[in-house]
Short mmCIF file of C-alpha atoms in Angstrom, two decimals:
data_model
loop_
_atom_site.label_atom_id
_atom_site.label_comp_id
_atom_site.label_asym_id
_atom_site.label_seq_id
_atom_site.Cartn_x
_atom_site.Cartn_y
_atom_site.Cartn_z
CA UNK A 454 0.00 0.00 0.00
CA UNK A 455 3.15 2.44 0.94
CA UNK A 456 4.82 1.51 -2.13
CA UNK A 457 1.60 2.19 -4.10
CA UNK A 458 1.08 5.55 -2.63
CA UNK A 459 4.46 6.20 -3.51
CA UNK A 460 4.00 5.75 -7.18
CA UNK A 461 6.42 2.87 -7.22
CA UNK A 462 3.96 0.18 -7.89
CA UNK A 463 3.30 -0.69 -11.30
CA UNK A 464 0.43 -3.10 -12.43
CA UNK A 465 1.17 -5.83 -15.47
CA UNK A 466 -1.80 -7.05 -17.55
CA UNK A 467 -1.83 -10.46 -18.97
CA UNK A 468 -4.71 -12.18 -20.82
CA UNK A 469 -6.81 -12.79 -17.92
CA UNK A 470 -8.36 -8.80 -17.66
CA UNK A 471 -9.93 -9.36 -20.91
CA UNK A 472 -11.46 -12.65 -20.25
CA UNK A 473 -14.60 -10.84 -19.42
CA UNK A 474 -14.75 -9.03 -23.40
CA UNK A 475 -14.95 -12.96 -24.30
CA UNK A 476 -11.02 -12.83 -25.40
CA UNK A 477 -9.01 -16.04 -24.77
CA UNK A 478 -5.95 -16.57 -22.60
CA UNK A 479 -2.95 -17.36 -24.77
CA UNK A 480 -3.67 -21.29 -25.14
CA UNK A 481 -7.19 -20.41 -26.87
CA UNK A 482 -5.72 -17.85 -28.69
CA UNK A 483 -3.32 -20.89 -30.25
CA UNK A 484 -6.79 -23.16 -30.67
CA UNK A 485 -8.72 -20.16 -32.23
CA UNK A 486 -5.75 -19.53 -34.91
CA UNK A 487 -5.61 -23.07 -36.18
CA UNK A 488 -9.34 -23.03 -36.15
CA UNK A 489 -9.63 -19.91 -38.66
CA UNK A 490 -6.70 -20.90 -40.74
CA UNK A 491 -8.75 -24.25 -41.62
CA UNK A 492 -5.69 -25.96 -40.57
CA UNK A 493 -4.64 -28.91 -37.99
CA UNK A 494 -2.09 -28.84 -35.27
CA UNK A 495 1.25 -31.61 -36.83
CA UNK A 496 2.88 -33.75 -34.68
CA UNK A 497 4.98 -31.85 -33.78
CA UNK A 498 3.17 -29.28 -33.38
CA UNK A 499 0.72 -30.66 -31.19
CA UNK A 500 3.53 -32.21 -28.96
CA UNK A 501 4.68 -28.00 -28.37
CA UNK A 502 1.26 -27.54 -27.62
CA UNK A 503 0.82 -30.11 -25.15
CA UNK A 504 4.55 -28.87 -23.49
CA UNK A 505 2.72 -25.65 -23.23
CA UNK A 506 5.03 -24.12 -25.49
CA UNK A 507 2.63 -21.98 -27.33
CA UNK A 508 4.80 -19.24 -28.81
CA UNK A 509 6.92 -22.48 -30.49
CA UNK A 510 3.60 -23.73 -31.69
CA UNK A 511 2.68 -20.40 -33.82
CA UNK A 512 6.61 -20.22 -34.61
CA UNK A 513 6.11 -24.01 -36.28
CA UNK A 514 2.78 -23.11 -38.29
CA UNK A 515 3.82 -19.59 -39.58
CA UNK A 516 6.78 -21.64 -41.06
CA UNK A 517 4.41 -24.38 -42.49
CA UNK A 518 1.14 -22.40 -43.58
CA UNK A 519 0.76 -20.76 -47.10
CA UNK A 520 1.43 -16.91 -46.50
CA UNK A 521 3.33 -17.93 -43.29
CA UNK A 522 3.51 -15.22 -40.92
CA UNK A 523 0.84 -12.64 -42.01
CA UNK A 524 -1.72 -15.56 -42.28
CA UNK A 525 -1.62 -16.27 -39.23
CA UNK A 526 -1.46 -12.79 -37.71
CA UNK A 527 -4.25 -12.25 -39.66
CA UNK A 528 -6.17 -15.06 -38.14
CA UNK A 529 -5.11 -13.72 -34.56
CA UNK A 530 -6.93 -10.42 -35.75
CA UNK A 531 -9.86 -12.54 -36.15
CA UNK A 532 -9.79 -14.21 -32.71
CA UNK A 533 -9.16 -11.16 -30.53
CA UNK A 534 -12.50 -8.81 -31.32
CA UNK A 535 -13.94 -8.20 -28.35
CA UNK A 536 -17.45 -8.50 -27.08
CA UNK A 537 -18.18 -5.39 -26.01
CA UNK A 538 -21.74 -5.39 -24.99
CA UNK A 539 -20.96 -8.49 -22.44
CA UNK A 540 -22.01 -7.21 -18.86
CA UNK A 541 -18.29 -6.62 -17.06
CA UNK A 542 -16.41 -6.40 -20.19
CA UNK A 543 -14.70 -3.58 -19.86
CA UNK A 544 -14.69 -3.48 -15.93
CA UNK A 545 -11.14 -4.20 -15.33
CA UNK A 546 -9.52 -1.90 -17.65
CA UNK A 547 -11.63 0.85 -16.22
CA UNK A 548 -10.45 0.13 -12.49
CA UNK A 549 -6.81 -0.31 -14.21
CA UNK A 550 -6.50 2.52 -15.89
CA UNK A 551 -7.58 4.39 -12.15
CA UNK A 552 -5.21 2.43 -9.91
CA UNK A 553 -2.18 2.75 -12.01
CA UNK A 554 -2.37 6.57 -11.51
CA UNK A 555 -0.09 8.15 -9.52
CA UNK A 556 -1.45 11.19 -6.66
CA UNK A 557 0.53 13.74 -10.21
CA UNK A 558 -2.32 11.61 -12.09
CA UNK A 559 0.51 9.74 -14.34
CA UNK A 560 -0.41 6.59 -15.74
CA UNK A 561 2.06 3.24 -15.38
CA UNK A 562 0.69 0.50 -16.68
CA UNK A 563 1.81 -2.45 -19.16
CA UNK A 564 0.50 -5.03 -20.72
CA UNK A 565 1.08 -8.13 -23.39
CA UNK A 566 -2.11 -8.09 -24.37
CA UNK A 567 -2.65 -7.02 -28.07
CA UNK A 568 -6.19 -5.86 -27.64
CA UNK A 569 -7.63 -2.40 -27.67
CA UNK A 570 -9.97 -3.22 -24.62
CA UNK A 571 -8.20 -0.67 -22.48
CA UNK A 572 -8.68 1.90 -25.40
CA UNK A 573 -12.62 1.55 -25.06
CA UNK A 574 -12.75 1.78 -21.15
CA UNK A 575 -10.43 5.09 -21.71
CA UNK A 576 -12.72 6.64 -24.04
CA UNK A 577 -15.96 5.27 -22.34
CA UNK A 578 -14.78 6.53 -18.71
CA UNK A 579 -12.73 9.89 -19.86
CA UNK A 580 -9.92 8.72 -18.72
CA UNK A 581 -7.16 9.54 -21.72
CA UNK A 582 -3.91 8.39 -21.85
CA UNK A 583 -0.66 7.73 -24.27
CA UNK A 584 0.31 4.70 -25.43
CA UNK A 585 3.97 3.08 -26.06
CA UNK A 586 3.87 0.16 -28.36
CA UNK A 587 6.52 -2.15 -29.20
CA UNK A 588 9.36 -1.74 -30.04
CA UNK A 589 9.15 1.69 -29.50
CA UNK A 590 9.07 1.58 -25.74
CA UNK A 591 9.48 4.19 -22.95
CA UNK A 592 12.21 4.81 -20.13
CA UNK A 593 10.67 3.08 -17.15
CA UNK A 594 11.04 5.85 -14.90
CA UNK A 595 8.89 8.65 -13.19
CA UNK A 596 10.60 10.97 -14.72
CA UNK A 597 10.41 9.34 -18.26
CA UNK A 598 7.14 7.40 -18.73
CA UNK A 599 3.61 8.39 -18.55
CA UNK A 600 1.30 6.23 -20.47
CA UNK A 601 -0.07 2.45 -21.08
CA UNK A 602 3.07 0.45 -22.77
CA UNK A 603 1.82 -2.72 -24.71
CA UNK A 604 4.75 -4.63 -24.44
CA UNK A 605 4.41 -7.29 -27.33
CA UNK A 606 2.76 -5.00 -29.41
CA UNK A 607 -0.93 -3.35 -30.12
CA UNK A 608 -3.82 -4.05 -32.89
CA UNK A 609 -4.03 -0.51 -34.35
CA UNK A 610 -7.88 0.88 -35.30
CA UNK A 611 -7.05 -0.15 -38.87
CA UNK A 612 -4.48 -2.53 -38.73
CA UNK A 613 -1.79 -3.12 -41.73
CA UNK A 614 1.05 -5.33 -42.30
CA UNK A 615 3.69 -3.62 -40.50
CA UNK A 616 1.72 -3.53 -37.36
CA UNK A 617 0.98 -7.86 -37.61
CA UNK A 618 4.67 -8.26 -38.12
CA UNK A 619 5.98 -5.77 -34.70
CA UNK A 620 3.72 -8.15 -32.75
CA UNK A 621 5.43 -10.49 -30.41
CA UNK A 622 3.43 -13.88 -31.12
CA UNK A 623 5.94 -16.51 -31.87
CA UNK A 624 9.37 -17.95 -29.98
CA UNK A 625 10.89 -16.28 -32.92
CA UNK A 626 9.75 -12.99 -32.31
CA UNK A 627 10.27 -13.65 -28.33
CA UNK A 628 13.73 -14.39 -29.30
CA UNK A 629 14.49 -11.18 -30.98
CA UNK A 630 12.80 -8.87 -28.47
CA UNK A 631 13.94 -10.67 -25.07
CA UNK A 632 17.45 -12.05 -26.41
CA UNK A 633 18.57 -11.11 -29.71
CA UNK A 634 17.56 -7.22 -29.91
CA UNK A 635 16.79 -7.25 -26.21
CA UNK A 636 14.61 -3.98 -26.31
CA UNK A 637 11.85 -5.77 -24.40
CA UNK A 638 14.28 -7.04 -21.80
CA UNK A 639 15.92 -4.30 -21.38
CA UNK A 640 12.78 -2.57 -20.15
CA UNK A 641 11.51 -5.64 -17.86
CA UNK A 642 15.23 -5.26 -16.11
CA UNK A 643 14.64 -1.44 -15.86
CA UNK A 644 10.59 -2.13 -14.43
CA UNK A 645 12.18 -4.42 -11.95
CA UNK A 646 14.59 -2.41 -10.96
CA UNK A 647 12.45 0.69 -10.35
CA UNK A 648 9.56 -0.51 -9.48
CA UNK A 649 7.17 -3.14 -7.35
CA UNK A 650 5.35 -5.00 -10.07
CA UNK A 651 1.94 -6.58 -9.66
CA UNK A 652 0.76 -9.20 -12.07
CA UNK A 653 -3.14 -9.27 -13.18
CA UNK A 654 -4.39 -12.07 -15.22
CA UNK A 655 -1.90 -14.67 -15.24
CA UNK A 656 -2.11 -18.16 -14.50
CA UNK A 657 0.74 -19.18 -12.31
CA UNK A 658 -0.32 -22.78 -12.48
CA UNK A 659 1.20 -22.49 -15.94
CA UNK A 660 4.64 -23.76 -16.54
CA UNK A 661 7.14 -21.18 -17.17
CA UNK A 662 6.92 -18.78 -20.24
CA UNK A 663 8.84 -16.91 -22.63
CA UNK A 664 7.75 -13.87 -21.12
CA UNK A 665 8.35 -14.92 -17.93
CA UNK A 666 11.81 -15.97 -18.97
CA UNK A 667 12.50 -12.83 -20.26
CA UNK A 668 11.56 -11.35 -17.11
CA UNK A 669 14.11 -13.25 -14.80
CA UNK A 670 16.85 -13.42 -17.07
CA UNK A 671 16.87 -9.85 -17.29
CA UNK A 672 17.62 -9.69 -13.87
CA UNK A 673 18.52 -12.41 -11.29
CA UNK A 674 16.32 -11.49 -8.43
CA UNK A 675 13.36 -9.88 -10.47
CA UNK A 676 11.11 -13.02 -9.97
CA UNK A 677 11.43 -12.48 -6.04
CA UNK A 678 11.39 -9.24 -3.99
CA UNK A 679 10.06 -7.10 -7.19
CA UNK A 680 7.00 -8.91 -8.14
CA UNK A 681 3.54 -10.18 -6.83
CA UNK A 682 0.61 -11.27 -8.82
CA UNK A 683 -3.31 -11.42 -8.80
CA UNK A 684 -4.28 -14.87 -10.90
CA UNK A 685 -6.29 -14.90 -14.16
CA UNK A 686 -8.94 -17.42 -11.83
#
């Protein structure tokens, strides 16, 4: 509570805060992809999916499917349209977008979502803010960062090419932006290191991800005395 007071505490979105818009976690997301592209899950394929590996998965059908990687970014445009008129469906975002404020009224807030769900609740509620999507990411630091950062990437209103292929879906793309590149990392190391940082909507029953890999390789201690987290249910 002192720490949020303080401004120091930031809040981390994962799929779970737009469960109630009717948009899937990450695993459905997979399902809902190989569903629209009319296509099957491989062998091998299906045995990343079953390891939970569901970055590898997508990485493994964008290299198999016809059009490769914007087919299947187009089919994840498909799955994540929210349903906006579900009772609750923008709830979350709206109480988000008011606890991540500090007393100066800045906004710290990030997510890995891809959705604009937190773009409705902002206009709905009059609560405007800027937004930092990837790669072109902020400073995490008072000083430096005032705004909602979509850290894998956002669906713009009318989305193109170039946005589909700056989203971070696949291992490959995790790979570049958490190891290769290292622009993503170097902000989770900087968050960390600045900052106490709540997760919302995550399922820590999961076994470990590429995000949170990214996470606690950026910094040895970050999965300990820097971070708590509020379960996805």
């Amino acid at each position: 509570m002192q720490a949020h007071e303080e401004g120091r505490v930031v809040f981390f979105c994962g799929a779970g805060v737009s469960y109630p818009a009717g948009l899937p976690s990450f695993k459905g997301l997979v399902e809902d992809i190989y569903r629209l592209s009319g296509t099957a899950l491989s062998d091998v394929e299906h045995a990343a999916f079953e390891r939970g590996q569901f970055d590898a998965t997508l990485d493994l059908l964008e290299r198999r499917l016809p059009g490769q990687r914007l087919a299947v970014r187009r089919a994840l445009v498909q799955a994540l349209k929210p349903k906006l008129r579900r009772k609750g469906a923008i709830d979350t975002q709206t109480a988000l977008l008011r606890l991540a404020r500090s007393r100066e009224g800045a906004l710290r807030l990030v997510t890995t979502n891809f959705d604009r769900v937190f773009h409705v609740a902002g206009k709905r509620t009059g609560q405007i803010f800027q937004t930092y999507a990837a790669p072109m990411l902020p400073i995490p630091k008072n000083s430096r960062w005032n705004g909602l950062v979509y850290l894998h990437g956002l669906l713009s209103e009318k989305v193109d090419d170039t946005d589909l292929n700056r989203l971070v879906v696949t291992s490959g793309d995790f790979g570049l932006a958490y190891l290769t590149e290292r622009w993503a990392a170097r902000f989770v190391s900087e968050l960390f290191r600045n900052y106490v940082v709540c997760f919302v909507g995550y399922m820590h029953q999961r076994p470990g991800t590429a995000l949170y890999d990214g996470c606690t390789s950026s910094r040895p201690d970050a999965g300990r005395s820097h971070a708590s987290g509020l379960g996805a249910g």
